Amino acid sequence: MNINENYLNLEESYLFSTVAKKVAQYTSENPDKKVIRLGIGDVTLPLCNAVIGAMHKAVDEMGSQSTFRGYGPEQGYDFLRNAVKNYYLKRNVELDTDEIFISDGAKSDIGNILDLFSKDNAVLVPDPVYPVYVDTNIMAGRKVIFANANEENDFLPLPDKNTKADIIYICSPNNPTGAVYNKEQLKLWVNYAKEQNAIILFDAAYECFVSDENLPKSIFEIEGAKDCAIEFCSLSKTAGFTGTRCGYTIVPKNLGRLNKFWLRRQTTKFNGVPYIVQRGAEAVFSEEGQKEIKENINYYKENAKIISETLTKCGIYYTGGKHSPYIWLKCPNNMKSWEFFDYLLNNIQIVGTPGSGFGQNGEGYFRLTSFGSKENTIEAMKRFEEAFSPAKV
Ligand code: MLT
């Protein structure tokens, strides 16, 4: 047998696994220190009541002969697909139920979708970016080119007509920078994709953090996007499903064979999301569920404000935090990303994510998340301010 040698072109371990390993080593060597984790974007608030109630009911159904369910449709139950459909309708995006595919989260589908595309496609990825886009393409041996995101373009690169691309990744609100495209900017990407006969893979995992009604939450709010885009979304950050696992992928029928091919792929390789979880996900879209998840999102936004205010006080450049759970900051004293990571962990026991893990342009930057508890965020920022107040830097 021949092994897939493309794996040799990857970093030895996935960014968040490397961070977790370093933190585990530090905590085992320093058991008396209180480490505050603002690294991986993992939620801390529990599932809301609407979700828990629906899941309890579904558990009971599974325990009774007349309501028990075995294998479900691989693409998701219609009750959940229709709930997603109605959610999009609120923003005037009309979808057909069979354009909506329920998944176990955005990360899996973002990787799996590549089954539909040939190896010789050129892939355009912003730098810095969520490492999954790059790694999954490296695994498949595809050529990846980068669009520079930096302070000059507010971390929102726009299309360059001289760059030829077949598959284009966009994440807005962005992980890691928190930057959000407006409608005009996204329209430029849609036009570019159509000119190039390319496809946009749009990651909307952080859409629920957009609080300005004029900013797009879905690429399908942009005219023409159904002809050139697939959208991935997840309930992980929206409704605290990081451990529960549920998301959805929209493959418009305007994309021709791609919709059928994705169904074919999913029915062959995926057994669907558990019934109990899908009932919980359906409840996220109920009136009560929407109200409850908004309260949780506001809690995280409050944390983002606490972090942002501290950085402002310390005179540290940052972006994000307003329409995103991520705050992207410039490392003080010209420190490199991993150097700053070690400094924070060793001196004030705060864990963040090194910007260089998201790409070359992330070197010298650092990401903090607002997904911690309020108490821990306040405590972390107190330590941060003591270490980096202008008098000390
Ligand atoms: C992150 O911290 O970037 C995310 O939690 C990773 C993910 O969603 O897979």
Tab-separated table of C-alpha atoms and ligand atoms in Angstrom:
chain	number	residue	atom	x	y	z
A	1	MET	CA	0.000	0.000	0.000
A	2	ASN	CA	0.995	3.609	-0.501
A	3	ILE	CA	0.312	6.037	2.292
A	4	ASN	CA	-1.058	9.561	1.699
A	5	GLU	CA	2.242	11.421	1.840
A	6	ASN	CA	0.424	14.774	1.832
A	7	TYR	CA	0.093	14.387	5.595
A	8	LEU	CA	3.828	15.025	5.798
A	9	ASN	CA	3.150	18.557	4.564
A	10	LEU	CA	1.017	19.356	7.622
A	11	GLU	CA	2.193	20.804	10.909
A	12	GLU	CA	2.823	17.904	13.255
A	13	SER	CA	-0.271	18.573	15.338
A	14	TYR	CA	-3.504	20.562	14.971
A	15	LEU	CA	-3.204	24.084	16.434
A	16	PHE	CA	-5.660	23.590	19.281
A	17	SER	CA	-4.187	20.200	20.190
A	18	THR	CA	-0.744	21.807	20.482
A	19	VAL	CA	-2.142	24.513	22.752
A	20	ALA	CA	-3.979	21.924	24.893
A	21	LYS	CA	-0.807	19.850	25.242
A	22	LYS	CA	1.254	22.834	26.389
A	23	VAL	CA	-1.420	23.840	28.900
A	24	ALA	CA	-1.720	20.271	30.241
A	25	GLN	CA	2.039	20.168	30.786
A	26	TYR	CA	2.022	23.532	32.569
A	27	THR	CA	-0.867	22.582	34.863
A	28	SER	CA	0.713	19.261	35.796
A	29	GLU	CA	3.958	21.038	36.698
A	30	ASN	CA	2.168	23.913	38.491
A	31	PRO	CA	-0.898	22.370	40.162
A	32	ASP	CA	-1.323	25.323	42.539
A	33	LYS	CA	-1.729	27.925	39.794
A	34	LYS	CA	-5.166	28.943	38.527
A	35	VAL	CA	-4.987	28.870	34.737
A	36	ILE	CA	-7.700	30.808	32.879
A	37	ARG	CA	-8.488	29.422	29.423
A	38	LEU	CA	-9.347	31.959	26.745
A	39	GLY	CA	-7.829	29.848	23.983
A	40	ILE	CA	-10.030	27.489	21.979
A	41	GLY	CA	-13.456	28.924	21.215
A	42	ASP	CA	-15.332	26.543	23.460
A	43	VAL	CA	-18.498	27.739	25.168
A	44	THR	CA	-18.997	27.595	28.933
A	45	LEU	CA	-22.720	28.326	29.425
A	46	PRO	CA	-25.008	25.276	29.542
A	47	LEU	CA	-27.617	24.424	26.927
A	48	CYS	CA	-30.714	26.580	27.283
A	49	ASN	CA	-33.981	25.334	28.819
A	50	ALA	CA	-35.828	25.073	25.514
A	51	VAL	CA	-33.145	22.707	24.187
A	52	ILE	CA	-32.967	20.630	27.355
A	53	GLY	CA	-36.768	20.269	27.488
A	54	ALA	CA	-36.908	19.123	23.854
A	55	MET	CA	-34.067	16.655	24.347
A	56	HIS	CA	-35.662	15.156	27.481
A	57	LYS	CA	-38.872	14.650	25.544
A	58	ALA	CA	-36.952	13.014	22.701
A	59	VAL	CA	-35.198	10.684	25.140
A	60	ASP	CA	-38.603	9.541	26.397
A	61	GLU	CA	-39.748	8.962	22.821
A	62	MET	CA	-36.714	6.771	22.237
A	63	GLY	CA	-37.701	4.692	25.267
A	64	SER	CA	-41.163	3.830	24.012
A	65	GLN	CA	-41.948	1.265	21.303
A	66	SER	CA	-44.440	3.479	19.477
A	67	THR	CA	-42.208	6.541	19.204
A	68	PHE	CA	-38.772	4.930	19.017
A	69	ARG	CA	-36.645	5.910	15.977
A	70	GLY	CA	-33.844	3.983	14.345
A	71	TYR	CA	-31.817	5.251	11.379
A	72	GLY	CA	-32.988	8.700	10.363
A	73	PRO	CA	-32.591	10.450	7.018
A	74	GLU	CA	-28.852	11.116	6.542
A	75	GLN	CA	-29.571	14.695	5.467
A	76	GLY	CA	-31.622	15.397	8.598
A	77	TYR	CA	-35.256	15.206	9.685
A	78	ASP	CA	-37.645	17.561	7.908
A	79	PHE	CA	-38.739	19.125	11.212
A	80	LEU	CA	-35.219	20.532	11.653
A	81	ARG	CA	-34.624	21.337	7.992
A	82	ASN	CA	-37.860	23.324	7.988
A	83	ALA	CA	-36.854	25.144	11.175
A	84	VAL	CA	-33.608	26.175	9.449
A	85	LYS	CA	-35.552	27.171	6.354
A	86	ASN	CA	-37.786	29.473	8.427
A	87	TYR	CA	-34.756	30.934	10.186
A	88	TYR	CA	-33.341	32.010	6.809
A	89	LEU	CA	-36.741	33.335	5.711
A	90	LYS	CA	-36.561	35.888	8.530
A	91	ARG	CA	-33.691	37.460	6.602
A	92	ASN	CA	-35.561	37.100	3.305
A	93	VAL	CA	-33.453	34.187	2.145
A	94	GLU	CA	-35.695	31.581	0.530
A	95	LEU	CA	-34.379	28.044	0.581
A	96	ASP	CA	-35.879	24.733	-0.453
A	97	THR	CA	-35.862	22.073	2.228
A	98	ASP	CA	-33.685	19.839	0.048
A	99	GLU	CA	-30.999	22.525	-0.114
A	100	ILE	CA	-30.506	22.142	3.666
A	101	PHE	CA	-28.362	19.304	5.021
A	102	ILE	CA	-28.133	18.696	8.763
A	103	SER	CA	-24.649	17.807	9.954
A	104	ASP	CA	-22.680	17.210	13.119
A	105	GLY	CA	-21.034	20.619	12.797
A	106	ALA	CA	-19.364	23.024	10.406
A	107	LYS	CA	-15.835	21.669	10.801
A	108	SER	CA	-16.723	18.177	9.537
A	109	ASP	CA	-18.683	19.433	6.554
A	110	ILE	CA	-16.045	22.006	5.612
A	111	GLY	CA	-13.581	19.138	5.373
A	112	ASN	CA	-15.994	16.625	3.840
A	113	ILE	CA	-17.269	18.930	1.090
A	114	LEU	CA	-13.891	18.594	-0.601
A	115	ASP	CA	-14.990	15.097	-1.706
A	116	LEU	CA	-16.976	16.916	-4.402
A	117	PHE	CA	-14.067	18.770	-5.950
A	118	SER	CA	-11.240	17.513	-8.092
A	119	LYS	CA	-7.673	17.636	-6.844
A	120	ASP	CA	-6.436	20.108	-9.424
A	121	ASN	CA	-8.567	23.016	-8.186
A	122	ALA	CA	-6.687	26.077	-6.941
A	123	VAL	CA	-7.827	27.046	-3.457
A	124	LEU	CA	-7.864	30.639	-2.230
A	125	VAL	CA	-7.760	31.085	1.519
A	126	PRO	CA	-7.389	34.282	3.517
A	127	ASP	CA	-4.350	34.496	5.791
A	128	PRO	CA	-4.814	34.431	8.801
A	129	VAL	CA	-7.595	31.865	8.826
A	130	TYR	CA	-9.219	28.933	10.671
A	131	PRO	CA	-6.583	26.220	10.093
A	132	VAL	CA	-9.102	23.584	8.959
A	133	TYR	CA	-9.498	25.185	5.509
A	134	VAL	CA	-5.806	24.892	4.775
A	135	ASP	CA	-5.125	21.546	6.462
A	136	THR	CA	-7.976	19.691	4.730
A	137	ASN	CA	-6.721	20.865	1.343
A	138	ILE	CA	-3.127	19.967	2.146
A	139	MET	CA	-4.347	16.476	3.117
A	140	ALA	CA	-5.893	16.173	-0.345
A	141	GLY	CA	-2.779	17.516	-2.055
A	142	ARG	CA	-4.403	20.679	-3.388
A	143	LYS	CA	-2.592	23.884	-4.180
A	144	VAL	CA	-3.443	26.634	-1.676
A	145	ILE	CA	-2.935	30.312	-2.413
A	146	PHE	CA	-3.444	33.049	0.137
A	147	ALA	CA	-5.266	36.380	0.215
A	148	ASN	CA	-3.474	38.696	2.620
A	149	ALA	CA	-5.552	39.943	5.534
A	150	ASN	CA	-3.777	42.613	7.525
A	151	GLU	CA	-4.169	45.885	9.389
A	152	GLU	CA	-4.110	47.830	6.093
A	153	ASN	CA	-7.252	46.111	4.773
A	154	ASP	CA	-8.878	45.769	8.219
A	155	PHE	CA	-8.318	42.008	7.919
A	156	LEU	CA	-10.891	41.895	5.096
A	157	PRO	CA	-9.101	41.031	1.853
A	158	LEU	CA	-11.004	41.733	-1.364
A	159	PRO	CA	-10.731	39.787	-4.622
A	160	ASP	CA	-7.795	40.393	-6.920
A	161	LYS	CA	-8.742	39.856	-10.562
A	162	ASN	CA	-5.223	38.670	-11.358
A	163	THR	CA	-5.513	35.723	-9.001
A	164	LYS	CA	-7.059	32.592	-10.464
A	165	ALA	CA	-8.985	30.517	-7.953
A	166	ASP	CA	-11.520	27.696	-8.148
A	167	ILE	CA	-12.454	27.271	-4.495
A	168	ILE	CA	-12.645	30.350	-2.275
A	169	TYR	CA	-13.011	30.243	1.515
A	170	ILE	CA	-14.671	33.112	3.351
A	171	CYS	CA	-15.395	33.223	7.068
A	172	SER	CA	-17.453	36.195	8.265
A	173	PRO	CA	-17.525	37.126	11.124
A	174	ASN	CA	-13.990	35.924	10.833
A	175	ASN	CA	-12.175	33.404	12.902
A	176	PRO	CA	-9.632	34.498	14.157
A	177	THR	CA	-9.787	38.261	13.513
A	178	GLY	CA	-13.456	39.001	14.246
A	179	ALA	CA	-13.636	41.127	11.070
A	180	VAL	CA	-17.018	41.176	9.269
A	181	TYR	CA	-17.648	41.818	5.573
A	182	ASN	CA	-20.409	44.226	4.640
A	183	LYS	CA	-22.824	43.491	1.798
A	184	GLU	CA	-20.924	45.519	-0.802
A	185	GLN	CA	-17.689	43.700	-0.020
A	186	LEU	CA	-19.337	40.283	-0.164
A	187	LYS	CA	-20.918	41.257	-3.481
A	188	LEU	CA	-17.412	41.805	-4.872
A	189	TRP	CA	-16.533	38.233	-3.862
A	190	VAL	CA	-19.727	36.876	-5.426
A	191	ASN	CA	-19.012	38.726	-8.683
A	192	TYR	CA	-15.429	37.504	-8.689
A	193	ALA	CA	-16.475	33.882	-8.042
A	194	LYS	CA	-18.942	34.031	-10.916
A	195	GLU	CA	-16.367	35.517	-13.282
A	196	GLN	CA	-13.887	32.818	-12.340
A	197	ASN	CA	-16.462	30.029	-12.398
A	198	ALA	CA	-15.358	29.361	-8.846
A	199	ILE	CA	-17.226	28.266	-5.737
A	200	ILE	CA	-17.294	30.153	-2.427
A	201	LEU	CA	-17.287	28.033	0.719
A	202	PHE	CA	-18.818	30.429	3.232
A	203	ASP	CA	-18.358	29.693	6.925
A	204	ALA	CA	-21.140	31.402	8.882
A	205	ALA	CA	-20.429	29.709	12.222
A	206	TYR	CA	-20.316	33.062	14.040
A	207	GLU	CA	-23.346	34.686	12.357
A	208	CYS	CA	-25.283	34.991	15.610
A	209	PHE	CA	-22.690	37.455	16.933
A	210	VAL	CA	-23.522	40.026	14.247
A	211	SER	CA	-25.518	42.707	15.981
A	212	ASP	CA	-25.748	45.293	13.192
A	213	GLU	CA	-28.810	44.543	11.070
A	214	ASN	CA	-27.082	46.001	8.004
A	215	LEU	CA	-24.276	43.469	8.090
A	216	PRO	CA	-24.894	40.145	6.330
A	217	LYS	CA	-25.161	36.984	8.408
A	218	SER	CA	-25.460	34.722	5.398
A	219	ILE	CA	-23.840	34.928	1.984
A	220	PHE	CA	-27.266	34.215	0.525
A	221	GLU	CA	-28.311	37.730	1.504
A	222	ILE	CA	-26.144	38.751	-1.459
A	223	GLU	CA	-27.719	38.695	-4.885
A	224	GLY	CA	-26.307	35.960	-7.089
A	225	ALA	CA	-24.737	33.991	-4.228
A	226	LYS	CA	-26.960	30.968	-4.780
A	227	ASP	CA	-25.194	30.529	-8.130
A	228	CYS	CA	-21.733	30.279	-6.619
A	229	ALA	CA	-21.740	29.547	-2.864
A	230	ILE	CA	-22.177	26.818	-0.285
A	231	GLU	CA	-22.776	27.934	3.301
A	232	PHE	CA	-21.777	26.117	6.485
A	233	CYS	CA	-23.220	26.920	9.854
A	234	SER	CA	-23.182	25.377	13.270
A	235	LEU	CA	-25.052	25.568	16.531
A	236	SER	CA	-21.790	25.238	18.472
A	237	LYS	CA	-21.279	28.938	19.105
A	238	THR	CA	-24.915	29.939	18.532
A	239	ALA	CA	-26.469	27.669	21.112
A	240	GLY	CA	-23.649	26.015	23.035
A	241	PHE	CA	-23.586	22.805	20.960
A	242	THR	CA	-19.790	22.309	20.965
A	243	GLY	CA	-20.253	19.023	22.836
A	244	THR	CA	-23.733	18.211	21.563
A	245	ARG	CA	-22.828	18.497	17.850
A	246	CYS	CA	-25.220	19.859	15.268
A	247	GLY	CA	-24.883	22.159	12.292
A	248	TYR	CA	-26.167	22.594	8.754
A	249	THR	CA	-24.852	23.068	5.271
A	250	ILE	CA	-26.729	24.831	2.481
A	251	VAL	CA	-26.034	23.558	-1.028
A	252	PRO	CA	-28.247	25.546	-3.425
A	253	LYS	CA	-29.827	23.676	-6.306
A	254	ASN	CA	-28.601	26.462	-8.609
A	255	LEU	CA	-25.201	24.815	-8.217
A	256	GLY	CA	-26.471	21.977	-10.399
A	257	ARG	CA	-24.919	18.593	-9.727
A	258	LEU	CA	-23.290	19.695	-6.469
A	259	ASN	CA	-26.578	19.462	-4.557
A	260	LYS	CA	-27.179	15.888	-5.792
A	261	PHE	CA	-23.563	14.886	-5.325
A	262	TRP	CA	-23.589	16.139	-1.721
A	263	LEU	CA	-26.735	14.136	-0.998
A	264	ARG	CA	-25.064	11.114	-2.587
A	265	ARG	CA	-21.941	11.669	-0.504
A	266	GLN	CA	-23.845	12.101	2.758
A	267	THR	CA	-26.151	9.116	2.243
A	268	THR	CA	-23.088	6.962	1.623
A	269	LYS	CA	-20.647	8.225	4.232
A	270	PHE	CA	-22.808	9.746	6.990
A	271	ASN	CA	-25.506	8.239	9.191
A	272	GLY	CA	-27.021	11.515	10.263
A	273	VAL	CA	-27.221	13.433	13.539
A	274	PRO	CA	-28.933	11.638	16.456
A	275	TYR	CA	-32.693	12.187	16.689
A	276	ILE	CA	-32.402	13.503	20.254
A	277	VAL	CA	-29.857	16.118	19.188
A	278	GLN	CA	-31.956	17.173	16.191
A	279	ARG	CA	-34.951	17.734	18.474
A	280	GLY	CA	-32.719	19.886	20.691
A	281	ALA	CA	-31.537	21.802	17.624
A	282	GLU	CA	-35.124	22.345	16.475
A	283	ALA	CA	-35.846	23.964	19.833
A	284	VAL	CA	-33.019	26.478	19.242
A	285	PHE	CA	-35.151	27.949	16.461
A	286	SER	CA	-38.324	28.191	18.562
A	287	GLU	CA	-39.353	31.565	19.966
A	288	GLU	CA	-38.302	30.553	23.469
A	289	GLY	CA	-35.027	29.058	22.207
A	290	GLN	CA	-34.131	32.194	20.246
A	291	LYS	CA	-34.765	34.359	23.279
A	292	GLU	CA	-32.655	32.156	25.523
A	293	ILE	CA	-29.695	31.830	23.177
A	294	LYS	CA	-29.652	35.611	22.685
A	295	GLU	CA	-29.221	36.016	26.432
A	296	ASN	CA	-26.216	33.683	26.298
A	297	ILE	CA	-24.721	35.488	23.327
A	298	ASN	CA	-25.124	38.798	25.133
A	299	TYR	CA	-23.293	37.321	28.106
A	300	TYR	CA	-20.334	36.471	25.851
A	301	LYS	CA	-20.529	39.888	24.223
A	302	GLU	CA	-20.240	41.454	27.639
A	303	ASN	CA	-17.032	39.443	28.168
A	304	ALA	CA	-15.754	40.674	24.804
A	305	LYS	CA	-16.377	44.217	26.008
A	306	ILE	CA	-14.419	43.598	29.206
A	307	ILE	CA	-11.470	42.280	27.157
A	308	SER	CA	-11.661	45.125	24.616
A	309	GLU	CA	-11.763	47.780	27.321
A	310	THR	CA	-8.702	46.303	29.004
A	311	LEU	CA	-6.759	46.300	25.738
A	312	THR	CA	-7.758	49.900	25.098
A	313	LYS	CA	-6.540	50.860	28.583
A	314	CYS	CA	-3.244	49.102	27.916
A	315	GLY	CA	-2.879	50.846	24.542
A	316	ILE	CA	-2.814	47.527	22.680
A	317	TYR	CA	-4.087	47.364	19.091
A	318	TYR	CA	-6.966	44.930	18.562
A	319	THR	CA	-9.839	44.099	16.234
A	320	GLY	CA	-12.989	42.005	16.687
A	321	GLY	CA	-15.082	41.538	19.779
A	322	LYS	CA	-17.983	43.606	18.512
A	323	HIS	CA	-19.615	41.173	16.102
A	324	SER	CA	-17.572	38.187	17.136
A	325	PRO	CA	-16.527	36.211	20.204
A	326	TYR	CA	-12.878	36.672	19.223
A	327	ILE	CA	-10.543	39.528	20.028
A	328	TRP	CA	-7.475	39.702	17.826
A	329	LEU	CA	-4.660	41.700	19.338
A	330	LYS	CA	-1.150	42.727	18.531
A	331	CYS	CA	1.359	41.175	20.925
A	332	PRO	CA	2.886	43.863	23.149
A	333	ASN	CA	6.598	44.659	23.019
A	334	ASN	CA	6.897	43.188	19.513
A	335	MET	CA	6.693	39.695	20.934
A	336	LYS	CA	6.136	36.818	18.526
A	337	SER	CA	2.878	34.888	18.882
A	338	TRP	CA	4.249	31.783	20.621
A	339	GLU	CA	6.566	33.917	22.738
A	340	PHE	CA	3.533	35.854	23.969
A	341	PHE	CA	1.644	32.597	24.534
A	342	ASP	CA	4.449	31.332	26.795
A	343	TYR	CA	4.734	34.696	28.525
A	344	LEU	CA	1.016	34.803	29.390
A	345	LEU	CA	0.901	31.181	30.511
A	346	ASN	CA	4.043	31.316	32.629
A	347	ASN	CA	3.548	34.759	34.175
A	348	ILE	CA	-0.166	35.416	34.508
A	349	GLN	CA	-1.625	31.966	33.715
A	350	ILE	CA	-3.841	33.060	30.834
A	351	VAL	CA	-4.250	30.803	27.810
A	352	GLY	CA	-4.888	32.318	24.396
A	353	THR	CA	-4.251	31.199	20.838
A	354	PRO	CA	-1.077	32.281	19.011
A	355	GLY	CA	-1.915	34.234	15.855
A	356	SER	CA	0.808	32.504	13.855
A	357	GLY	CA	-1.194	29.270	14.179
A	358	PHE	CA	-3.713	30.848	11.797
A	359	GLY	CA	-1.182	31.701	9.098
A	360	GLN	CA	1.928	33.727	8.334
A	361	ASN	CA	0.109	37.044	8.618
A	362	GLY	CA	-0.921	36.090	12.133
A	363	GLU	CA	2.665	36.213	13.387
A	364	GLY	CA	2.940	38.837	16.116
A	365	TYR	CA	-0.798	38.630	16.866
A	366	PHE	CA	-2.818	36.716	19.423
A	367	ARG	CA	-6.450	35.619	19.830
A	368	LEU	CA	-8.524	35.722	23.013
A	369	THR	CA	-12.066	34.389	23.253
A	370	SER	CA	-15.029	35.770	25.119
A	371	PHE	CA	-16.443	32.281	25.759
A	372	GLY	CA	-15.097	32.053	29.325
A	373	SER	CA	-17.155	32.757	32.421
A	374	LYS	CA	-17.609	36.411	33.367
A	375	GLU	CA	-15.715	35.888	36.637
A	376	ASN	CA	-12.748	34.320	34.867
A	377	THR	CA	-12.737	36.980	32.163
A	378	ILE	CA	-12.683	39.740	34.775
A	379	GLU	CA	-9.943	37.963	36.705
A	380	ALA	CA	-7.900	37.375	33.532
A	381	MET	CA	-8.190	41.005	32.479
A	382	LYS	CA	-7.176	42.175	35.948
A	383	ARG	CA	-4.011	40.139	35.654
A	384	PHE	CA	-3.526	41.380	32.101
A	385	GLU	CA	-3.855	45.019	33.081
A	386	GLU	CA	-1.392	44.609	35.921
A	387	ALA	CA	1.131	43.099	33.527
A	388	PHE	CA	0.602	45.421	30.572
A	389	SER	CA	-0.661	48.743	31.865
A	390	PRO	CA	1.088	51.538	29.924
A	391	ALA	CA	3.326	52.294	32.900
A	392	LYS	CA	4.782	48.774	32.794
A	393	VAL	CA	5.093	48.211	29.044
B	1	MLT	C1	-11.689	27.933	17.506
B	1	MLT	O1	-11.295	28.115	18.647
B	1	MLT	O2	-11.174	28.456	16.511
B	1	MLT	C2	-12.855	27.034	17.308
B	1	MLT	O3	-13.408	26.671	18.505
B	1	MLT	C3	-12.466	25.840	16.609
B	1	MLT	C4	-13.655	25.164	16.033
B	1	MLT	O4	-14.756	25.695	16.013
B	1	MLT	O5	-13.444	24.051	15.553
